[in-house]
Amino acid sequence: MADKVNINPVSRVGGHLSVELTVENGKVSDAKVSGNSVRGFERILTGKDPGDVSFITQRICSDGHVANAIAAAKALEDAWGVQVPSNARIMRNIMLAASTVSSHIGWFYHRALTDYIDFNALTAYQGKDRDLISLRERFKELSSRGEGDPFVPQAAGDYLSDADAVATLFSHSIDAYGARRDADAIVAVLGGRSPMGCSVVPGGVTNRPDAAMVSALVGRLRDLSDWVKEALIADVLALAPEIVRFADLGIGVPNFMSLGAYPLDNRDNDKFMPRGIITGGDVSIVEDLAFERIEEHVSASRYAAETGRRHPSVGETEFSAARDGAYSFVKAPRYDGRPVETGPLARLLVKQDETLLGLRKKLNIGQSVLARMIARSVEAGLLATAMLDWLTEIRLDDPAMAGDIELRNRDGFGLSEGHDGSLGHWIRMENGQVALFQAVSGSTWNLSPRDDEGKRGPLEEALIGTPVTDLGNPIDALRVIRSFDPCVYCATH
Amino acid sequence: MRALVSNVSRRDFLKYCGTIAAVIGLSRREGAAIAQAAESTVKPPLFWIEAQACGGCQRSFFNSENPDAARLLLELLGVKYLNSLSPRSGVDAITAVLQPPEGERPGGKPILIVEGSLPLGGGGRFCIVGNDGNADISASSLVRRLSGDARAIIAAGSCAAYGGIPASKEGGTGAARLSRILPDKQIVNIPGCPPHPDWLVATIMHVLLFGSIPERDRDGRPKMFYRHTVHDLCERRAAFDEGRLIDSFSDLVPGDDRCLLNMGCKGPITHSDCPQRRWNGGVSWCIGAGGPCHGCTEPDFYERMSPLLSRVPGIAPAAGGTRSGVDTVGKIVVGGTAAVIAGHAVFSAATRFVESRRKESESLTDDIKGRGKGKSKAAKEDSGKPDDSNG
């Protein structure tokens, strides 16, 4: 006998997400994930001046603003045959890394943590740390008046309730706002403002580096790197042994992709997060990508049926909001007909990163909820450290903008990696205007509904088999969902 | 307000209240009065509703330097609902928002903040924020239900204030500004894409401490932040006056202070205090990073500011470095914002435009000018049609 459970909205995600679970014998036997809002960026940019694209696409999502600016600039650079100078490449890499680190900090402390610790355990803290005592007293006072939001009331769950551990995590979750603010300041030193900067344009970066800029970054990058190591990574690794059962939870599709980001040379060959794809489950085999094998299906998506199964370079965005059988505004991207997971875990698997692979083996976490959590924090550490190295490569005598650019009415595409996964922009220009603009983001891949063959998207697949002991409180299902750091703003744009 | 950390002195606390007072533009004595008024021990409730948004306004808000996010959450505001932070999901979460409490709320009536535009098209389907166990709830429906009880209603960001990017005509969702959904309510608009955290925080604090919304301009924006144009406050104004402009981003040198008018800067027609307040703790700001102002605090953002990299027509540096052209400049442009069109090259961002493409762009320019003329006033008025996206 099957029960249906609807969760709308799923909280602590980006944008408006819901899920319909079918539960049989105490486990999820089917899942439909829905992105419930859309704005139409692809339509809005059609007919516009190409110079608008790297600015406006940032507003697809605040977490993805740098990734979108870069993908857009690269799409135009691809169309116009432009190679950006080293300084621009390095500055873009630092901005993207800092923005991604900011998002990962926010994910763990402000979105995920509520699923794993009992905030009320802080009131039992008996230690001597003055800041923790102060926080305990303040929280006690607020809770006594029913003012513990937005930390409590939590849903019932099997939470970590060790007072010392919870006190530290609670305190770090508050400090995390400051860490995010500081990471955003790093982006702003180069970008002018964060979120939504203004220095990434086709041809490079407008903000010509000078000594003041570099000096403003050195201390900030060191501080951020220290915080990521001493708080985020330390906290995740301390929490991991307490939540080992999540090493078996939320295993999705056996396909992982990275479109590549953080180019280390000016010909876009070598990248800090390499480009590649893993299919069929053997994570030691990484293959090259063939971009022409990407298609977006719409059979379960709220778009006109005839726009389905298109490569993004010939894609269309025609809403059909109430179409029969459609349950999401997220399209269904497929690579070679396969649903593919993207994001920090996918990137580090494609990179064959030693730290992640070592932890994965040691803790036996596979491709689970726990693997995604650990991968996200490991990636934050890698990026925070890399930024310091990249900064030393900036040359103050060199330009940050390419020379003369010839505007061409041609197609182009630009690829990058956002906080949630693989990002691609496809553009065509005619008569000096944008004639086509299509975006596929990490969350489009991850949150996708079924395709024409009825194959579930990665998150839907990851939910299968998840235990549900209380139909009114499917907490494990929510943990699986959040492990992808879902963003409907990115997914539907 | 009790001090968060036990060893904060009363002097520090009063200094902090002084900071708030300075932000709002009050005297030191009034700052002390604030300290007293703020001694209330119950945090005022706040509902933050995300509609057709991107999360940028809340991310900017939580980047506030002083009061910082810790103080906002633990001392100043009872964030009763914000989906991106809410501990619970689904029916539990959404019905807790919708059920009015029995009797008076401790902490008084809630402040309602809306981030993102509201779709008029698709029967509300373009933005569903929850399901109460019986039916889907659209963003507009939730906002209407919460607006009756609100102490103040704040449209956070350009999308909520004026429709923003989603309200572009081709968007296809009928995205509209908040005032279209709540036509009879007083709304404070805090535009910006995103708005500066200070603009949001100080407006909230004004409501909490004085029980009223700050004085607004004719576009519903608090005058204290949006009174002057970026052009009037810009540190590169001398360069403009002296005719020192760049024509290409590749002209920029380290520490360049030349005017970005020819790169499409909308500073002359944009009201905000960005040049003074600067961004992210003052580390930089758009023009300071070599990026021309996009006009993101204006009702015309985004579609009528496009192309972002094309020059605002009718503005030129005043001869001899005097201010004589300034007031005239402002007037010409306000009347003609619909005619913000490519004056010359379609894409002037990177460098020199290649001659062989110039003819293409000229015919395009004529085409855009022809469309632009028809839009000047009509575009500002609501047609009332469900598909109208310029709400």
PDB file of N, CA and C in Angstrom, chain B residues 31-91:
ATOM      1  N   GLY B  31      20.090  59.492  19.568  1.00  0.00           N
ATOM      2  CA  GLY B  31      20.677  58.161  19.660  1.00  0.00           C
ATOM      3  C   GLY B  31      20.453  57.556  21.036  1.00  0.00           C
ATOM      4  N   ALA B  32      20.572  58.412  22.085  1.00  0.00           N
ATOM      5  CA  ALA B  32      20.345  57.924  23.445  1.00  0.00           C
ATOM      6  C   ALA B  32      18.887  57.540  23.627  1.00  0.00           C
ATOM      7  N   ALA B  33      18.006  58.309  22.993  1.00  0.00           N
ATOM      8  CA  ALA B  33      16.579  57.982  23.064  1.00  0.00           C
ATOM      9  C   ALA B  33      16.316  56.644  22.404  1.00  0.00           C
ATOM     10  N   ILE B  34      17.073  56.375  21.349  1.00  0.00           N
ATOM     11  CA  ILE B  34      16.927  55.088  20.677  1.00  0.00           C
ATOM     12  C   ILE B  34      17.277  53.963  21.640  1.00  0.00           C
ATOM     13  N   ALA B  35      18.361  54.152  22.379  1.00  0.00           N
ATOM     14  CA  ALA B  35      18.787  53.118  23.312  1.00  0.00           C
ATOM     15  C   ALA B  35      17.663  52.787  24.268  1.00  0.00           C
ATOM     16  N   GLN B  36      16.986  53.831  24.735  1.00  0.00           N
ATOM     17  CA  GLN B  36      15.887  53.617  25.667  1.00  0.00           C
ATOM     18  C   GLN B  36      14.723  52.895  24.992  1.00  0.00           C
ATOM     19  N   ALA B  37      14.352  53.414  23.836  1.00  0.00           N
ATOM     20  CA  ALA B  37      13.217  52.830  23.115  1.00  0.00           C
ATOM     21  C   ALA B  37      13.488  51.368  22.794  1.00  0.00           C
ATOM     22  N   ALA B  38      14.770  51.070  22.538  1.00  0.00           N
ATOM     23  CA  ALA B  38      15.105  49.720  22.111  1.00  0.00           C
ATOM     24  C   ALA B  38      15.260  48.752  23.265  1.00  0.00           C
ATOM     25  N   GLU B  39      14.998  49.207  24.473  1.00  0.00           N
ATOM     26  CA  GLU B  39      15.158  48.339  25.634  1.00  0.00           C
ATOM     27  C   GLU B  39      14.068  47.276  25.702  1.00  0.00           C
ATOM     28  N   SER B  40      13.052  47.387  24.852  1.00  0.00           N
ATOM     29  CA  SER B  40      12.011  46.367  24.781  1.00  0.00           C
ATOM     30  C   SER B  40      12.649  44.995  24.618  1.00  0.00           C
ATOM     31  N   THR B  41      12.183  44.001  25.381  1.00  0.00           N
ATOM     32  CA  THR B  41      12.885  42.736  25.372  1.00  0.00           C
ATOM     33  C   THR B  41      12.323  41.753  24.369  1.00  0.00           C
ATOM     34  N   VAL B  42      11.286  42.115  23.661  1.00  0.00           N
ATOM     35  CA  VAL B  42      10.725  41.163  22.711  1.00  0.00           C
ATOM     36  C   VAL B  42      11.070  41.613  21.297  1.00  0.00           C
ATOM     37  N   LYS B  43      11.630  40.703  20.510  1.00  0.00           N
ATOM     38  CA  LYS B  43      12.026  41.060  19.153  1.00  0.00           C
ATOM     39  C   LYS B  43      10.787  41.218  18.273  1.00  0.00           C
ATOM     40  N   PRO B  44      10.733  42.248  17.470  1.00  0.00           N
ATOM     41  CA  PRO B  44       9.592  42.396  16.564  1.00  0.00           C
ATOM     42  C   PRO B  44       9.614  41.314  15.488  1.00  0.00           C
ATOM     43  N   PRO B  45       8.434  40.764  15.182  1.00  0.00           N
ATOM     44  CA  PRO B  45       8.397  39.686  14.189  1.00  0.00           C
ATOM     45  C   PRO B  45       8.591  40.222  12.773  1.00  0.00           C
ATOM     46  N   LEU B  46       9.213  39.386  11.942  1.00  0.00           N
ATOM     47  CA  LEU B  46       9.477  39.740  10.561  1.00  0.00           C
ATOM     48  C   LEU B  46       9.158  38.548   9.677  1.00  0.00           C
ATOM     49  N   PHE B  47       8.416  38.799   8.616  1.00  0.00           N
ATOM     50  CA  PHE B  47       8.195  37.777   7.588  1.00  0.00           C
ATOM     51  C   PHE B  47       8.916  38.222   6.337  1.00  0.00           C
ATOM     52  N   TRP B  48       9.773  37.368   5.810  1.00  0.00           N
ATOM     53  CA  TRP B  48      10.509  37.685   4.576  1.00  0.00           C
ATOM     54  C   TRP B  48      10.055  36.691   3.533  1.00  0.00           C
ATOM     55  N   ILE B  49       9.341  37.177   2.540  1.00  0.00           N
ATOM     56  CA  ILE B  49       8.792  36.303   1.514  1.00  0.00           C
ATOM     57  C   ILE B  49       9.598  36.442   0.229  1.00  0.00           C
ATOM     58  N   GLU B  50      10.067  35.304  -0.272  1.00  0.00           N
ATOM     59  CA  GLU B  50      10.785  35.276  -1.552  1.00  0.00           C
ATOM     60  C   GLU B  50       9.783  34.995  -2.658  1.00  0.00           C
ATOM     61  N   ALA B  51       9.761  35.840  -3.658  1.00  0.00           N
ATOM     62  CA  ALA B  51       8.890  35.597  -4.799  1.00  0.00           C
ATOM     63  C   ALA B  51       9.774  35.268  -6.011  1.00  0.00           C
ATOM     64  N   GLN B  52       9.582  35.964  -7.140  1.00  0.00           N
ATOM     65  CA  GLN B  52      10.443  35.713  -8.300  1.00  0.00           C
ATOM     66  C   GLN B  52      11.765  36.449  -8.059  1.00  0.00           C
ATOM     67  N   ALA B  53      12.607  35.785  -7.315  1.00  0.00           N
ATOM     68  CA  ALA B  53      13.793  36.441  -6.779  1.00  0.00           C
ATOM     69  C   ALA B  53      15.052  35.702  -7.214  1.00  0.00           C
ATOM     70  N   CYS B  54      16.182  36.138  -6.665  1.00  0.00           N
ATOM     71  CA  CYS B  54      17.426  35.441  -6.940  1.00  0.00           C
ATOM     72  C   CYS B  54      18.204  35.209  -5.650  1.00  0.00           C
ATOM     73  N   GLY B  55      17.662  35.715  -4.540  1.00  0.00           N
ATOM     74  CA  GLY B  55      18.357  35.581  -3.265  1.00  0.00           C
ATOM     75  C   GLY B  55      19.370  36.679  -3.004  1.00  0.00           C
ATOM     76  N   GLY B  56      19.554  37.584  -3.963  1.00  0.00           N
ATOM     77  CA  GLY B  56      20.583  38.611  -3.809  1.00  0.00           C
ATOM     78  C   GLY B  56      20.272  39.624  -2.732  1.00  0.00           C
ATOM     79  N   CYS B  57      18.986  39.969  -2.577  1.00  0.00           N
ATOM     80  CA  CYS B  57      18.636  40.984  -1.581  1.00  0.00           C
ATOM     81  C   CYS B  57      18.874  40.466  -0.171  1.00  0.00           C
ATOM     82  N   GLN B  58      18.532  39.201   0.069  1.00  0.00           N
ATOM     83  CA  GLN B  58      18.762  38.685   1.410  1.00  0.00           C
ATOM     84  C   GLN B  58      20.250  38.449   1.649  1.00  0.00           C
ATOM     85  N   ARG B  59      20.967  38.038   0.614  1.00  0.00           N
ATOM     86  CA  ARG B  59      22.415  37.859   0.790  1.00  0.00           C
ATOM     87  C   ARG B  59      23.068  39.205   1.121  1.00  0.00           C
ATOM     88  N   SER B  60      22.630  40.243   0.444  1.00  0.00           N
ATOM     89  CA  SER B  60      23.162  41.575   0.739  1.00  0.00           C
ATOM     90  C   SER B  60      22.800  41.985   2.163  1.00  0.00           C
ATOM     91  N   PHE B  61      21.548  41.748   2.547  1.00  0.00           N
ATOM     92  CA  PHE B  61      21.060  42.094   3.885  1.00  0.00           C
ATOM     93  C   PHE B  61      21.928  41.448   4.961  1.00  0.00           C
ATOM     94  N   PHE B  62      22.202  40.157   4.813  1.00  0.00           N
ATOM     95  CA  PHE B  62      22.968  39.451   5.838  1.00  0.00           C
ATOM     96  C   PHE B  62      24.455  39.791   5.796  1.00  0.00           C
ATOM     97  N   ASN B  63      24.876  40.525   4.758  1.00  0.00           N
ATOM     98  CA  ASN B  63      26.248  41.038   4.729  1.00  0.00           C
ATOM     99  C   ASN B  63      26.374  42.358   5.482  1.00  0.00           C
ATOM    100  N   SER B  64      25.302  42.802   6.121  1.00  0.00           N
ATOM    101  CA  SER B  64      25.346  44.056   6.856  1.00  0.00           C
ATOM    102  C   SER B  64      26.527  44.064   7.829  1.00  0.00           C
ATOM    103  N   GLU B  65      27.243  45.207   7.855  1.00  0.00           N
ATOM    104  CA  GLU B  65      28.421  45.302   8.728  1.00  0.00           C
ATOM    105  C   GLU B  65      28.030  45.607  10.160  1.00  0.00           C
ATOM    106  N   ASN B  66      27.154  46.591  10.310  1.00  0.00           N
ATOM    107  CA  ASN B  66      26.782  46.994  11.662  1.00  0.00           C
ATOM    108  C   ASN B  66      25.398  47.622  11.621  1.00  0.00           C
ATOM    109  N   PRO B  67      24.378  47.038  12.211  1.00  0.00           N
ATOM    110  CA  PRO B  67      24.411  45.773  12.949  1.00  0.00           C
ATOM    111  C   PRO B  67      24.652  44.588  12.027  1.00  0.00           C
ATOM    112  N   ASP B  68      25.446  43.652  12.473  1.00  0.00           N
ATOM    113  CA  ASP B  68      25.746  42.510  11.629  1.00  0.00           C
ATOM    114  C   ASP B  68      24.652  41.451  11.761  1.00  0.00           C
ATOM    115  N   ALA B  69      24.789  40.381  10.984  1.00  0.00           N
ATOM    116  CA  ALA B  69      23.733  39.368  10.933  1.00  0.00           C
ATOM    117  C   ALA B  69      23.478  38.769  12.315  1.00  0.00           C
ATOM    118  N   ALA B  70      24.539  38.554  13.095  1.00  0.00           N
ATOM    119  CA  ALA B  70      24.378  37.987  14.431  1.00  0.00           C
ATOM    120  C   ALA B  70      23.460  38.860  15.269  1.00  0.00           C
ATOM    121  N   ARG B  71      23.733  40.143  15.236  1.00  0.00           N
ATOM    122  CA  ARG B  71      22.922  41.061  16.031  1.00  0.00           C
ATOM    123  C   ARG B  71      21.503  41.156  15.484  1.00  0.00           C
ATOM    124  N   LEU B  72      21.390  41.157  14.159  1.00  0.00           N
ATOM    125  CA  LEU B  72      20.059  41.227  13.563  1.00  0.00           C
ATOM    126  C   LEU B  72      19.214  40.033  14.007  1.00  0.00           C
ATOM    127  N   LEU B  73      19.819  38.842  13.993  1.00  0.00           N
ATOM    128  CA  LEU B  73      19.046  37.636  14.287  1.00  0.00           C
ATOM    129  C   LEU B  73      18.824  37.428  15.777  1.00  0.00           C
ATOM    130  N   LEU B  74      19.822  37.768  16.597  1.00  0.00           N
ATOM    131  CA  LEU B  74      19.726  37.447  18.023  1.00  0.00           C
ATOM    132  C   LEU B  74      19.185  38.592  18.869  1.00  0.00           C
ATOM    133  N   GLU B  75      19.289  39.820  18.349  1.00  0.00           N
ATOM    134  CA  GLU B  75      18.900  40.965  19.166  1.00  0.00           C
ATOM    135  C   GLU B  75      17.731  41.751  18.609  1.00  0.00           C
ATOM    136  N   LEU B  76      17.740  41.965  17.303  1.00  0.00           N
ATOM    137  CA  LEU B  76      16.880  43.009  16.756  1.00  0.00           C
ATOM    138  C   LEU B  76      15.606  42.503  16.091  1.00  0.00           C
ATOM    139  N   LEU B  77      15.680  41.352  15.461  1.00  0.00           N
ATOM    140  CA  LEU B  77      14.557  40.909  14.638  1.00  0.00           C
ATOM    141  C   LEU B  77      14.168  39.477  14.944  1.00  0.00           C
ATOM    142  N   GLY B  78      12.865  39.240  14.987  1.00  0.00           N
ATOM    143  CA  GLY B  78      12.379  37.871  15.109  1.00  0.00           C
ATOM    144  C   GLY B  78      12.015  37.368  13.722  1.00  0.00           C
ATOM    145  N   VAL B  79      12.974  36.695  13.057  1.00  0.00           N
ATOM    146  CA  VAL B  79      12.717  36.249  11.684  1.00  0.00           C
ATOM    147  C   VAL B  79      11.814  35.030  11.750  1.00  0.00           C
ATOM    148  N   LYS B  80      10.518  35.299  11.693  1.00  0.00           N
ATOM    149  CA  LYS B  80       9.537  34.237  11.889  1.00  0.00           C
ATOM    150  C   LYS B  80       9.394  33.360  10.661  1.00  0.00           C
ATOM    151  N   TYR B  81       9.679  33.920   9.502  1.00  0.00           N
ATOM    152  CA  TYR B  81       9.619  33.101   8.295  1.00  0.00           C
ATOM    153  C   TYR B  81      10.532  33.664   7.230  1.00  0.00           C
ATOM    154  N   LEU B  82      11.446  32.831   6.800  1.00  0.00           N
ATOM    155  CA  LEU B  82      12.244  33.084   5.600  1.00  0.00           C
ATOM    156  C   LEU B  82      12.599  31.701   5.103  1.00  0.00           C
ATOM    157  N   ASN B  83      12.068  31.328   3.950  1.00  0.00           N
ATOM    158  CA  ASN B  83      12.180  29.932   3.504  1.00  0.00           C
ATOM    159  C   ASN B  83      13.612  29.447   3.454  1.00  0.00           C
ATOM    160  N   SER B  84      14.551  30.318   3.092  1.00  0.00           N
ATOM    161  CA  SER B  84      15.934  29.874   2.952  1.00  0.00           C
ATOM    162  C   SER B  84      16.584  29.565   4.302  1.00  0.00           C
ATOM    163  N   LEU B  85      15.936  29.977   5.418  1.00  0.00           N
ATOM    164  CA  LEU B  85      16.486  29.696   6.746  1.00  0.00           C
ATOM    165  C   LEU B  85      15.554  28.826   7.596  1.00  0.00           C
ATOM    166  N   SER B  86      14.310  28.681   7.183  1.00  0.00           N
ATOM    167  CA  SER B  86      13.287  28.081   8.040  1.00  0.00           C
ATOM    168  C   SER B  86      13.667  26.685   8.502  1.00  0.00           C
ATOM    169  N   PRO B  87      13.598  26.424   9.818  1.00  0.00           N
ATOM    170  CA  PRO B  87      13.960  25.094  10.297  1.00  0.00           C
ATOM    171  C   PRO B  87      13.052  23.998   9.762  1.00  0.00           C
ATOM    172  N   ARG B  88      11.749  24.318   9.604  1.00  0.00           N
ATOM    173  CA  ARG B  88      10.817  23.292   9.153  1.00  0.00           C
ATOM    174  C   ARG B  88      10.374  23.543   7.727  1.00  0.00           C
ATOM    175  N   SER B  89       9.761  22.501   7.139  1.00  0.00           N
ATOM    176  CA  SER B  89       9.330  22.563   5.745  1.00  0.00           C
ATOM    177  C   SER B  89       7.840  22.311   5.638  1.00  0.00           C
ATOM    178  N   GLY B  90       7.332  22.477   4.428  1.00  0.00           N
ATOM    179  CA  GLY B  90       6.006  22.009   4.076  1.00  0.00           C
ATOM    180  C   GLY B  90       4.878  22.669   4.843  1.00  0.00           C
ATOM    181  N   VAL B  91       3.847  21.872   5.082  1.00  0.00           N
ATOM    182  CA  VAL B  91       2.627  22.386   5.695  1.00  0.00           C
ATOM    183  C   VAL B  91       2.930  23.002   7.064  1.00  0.00           C
TER     184      VAL B  91
END
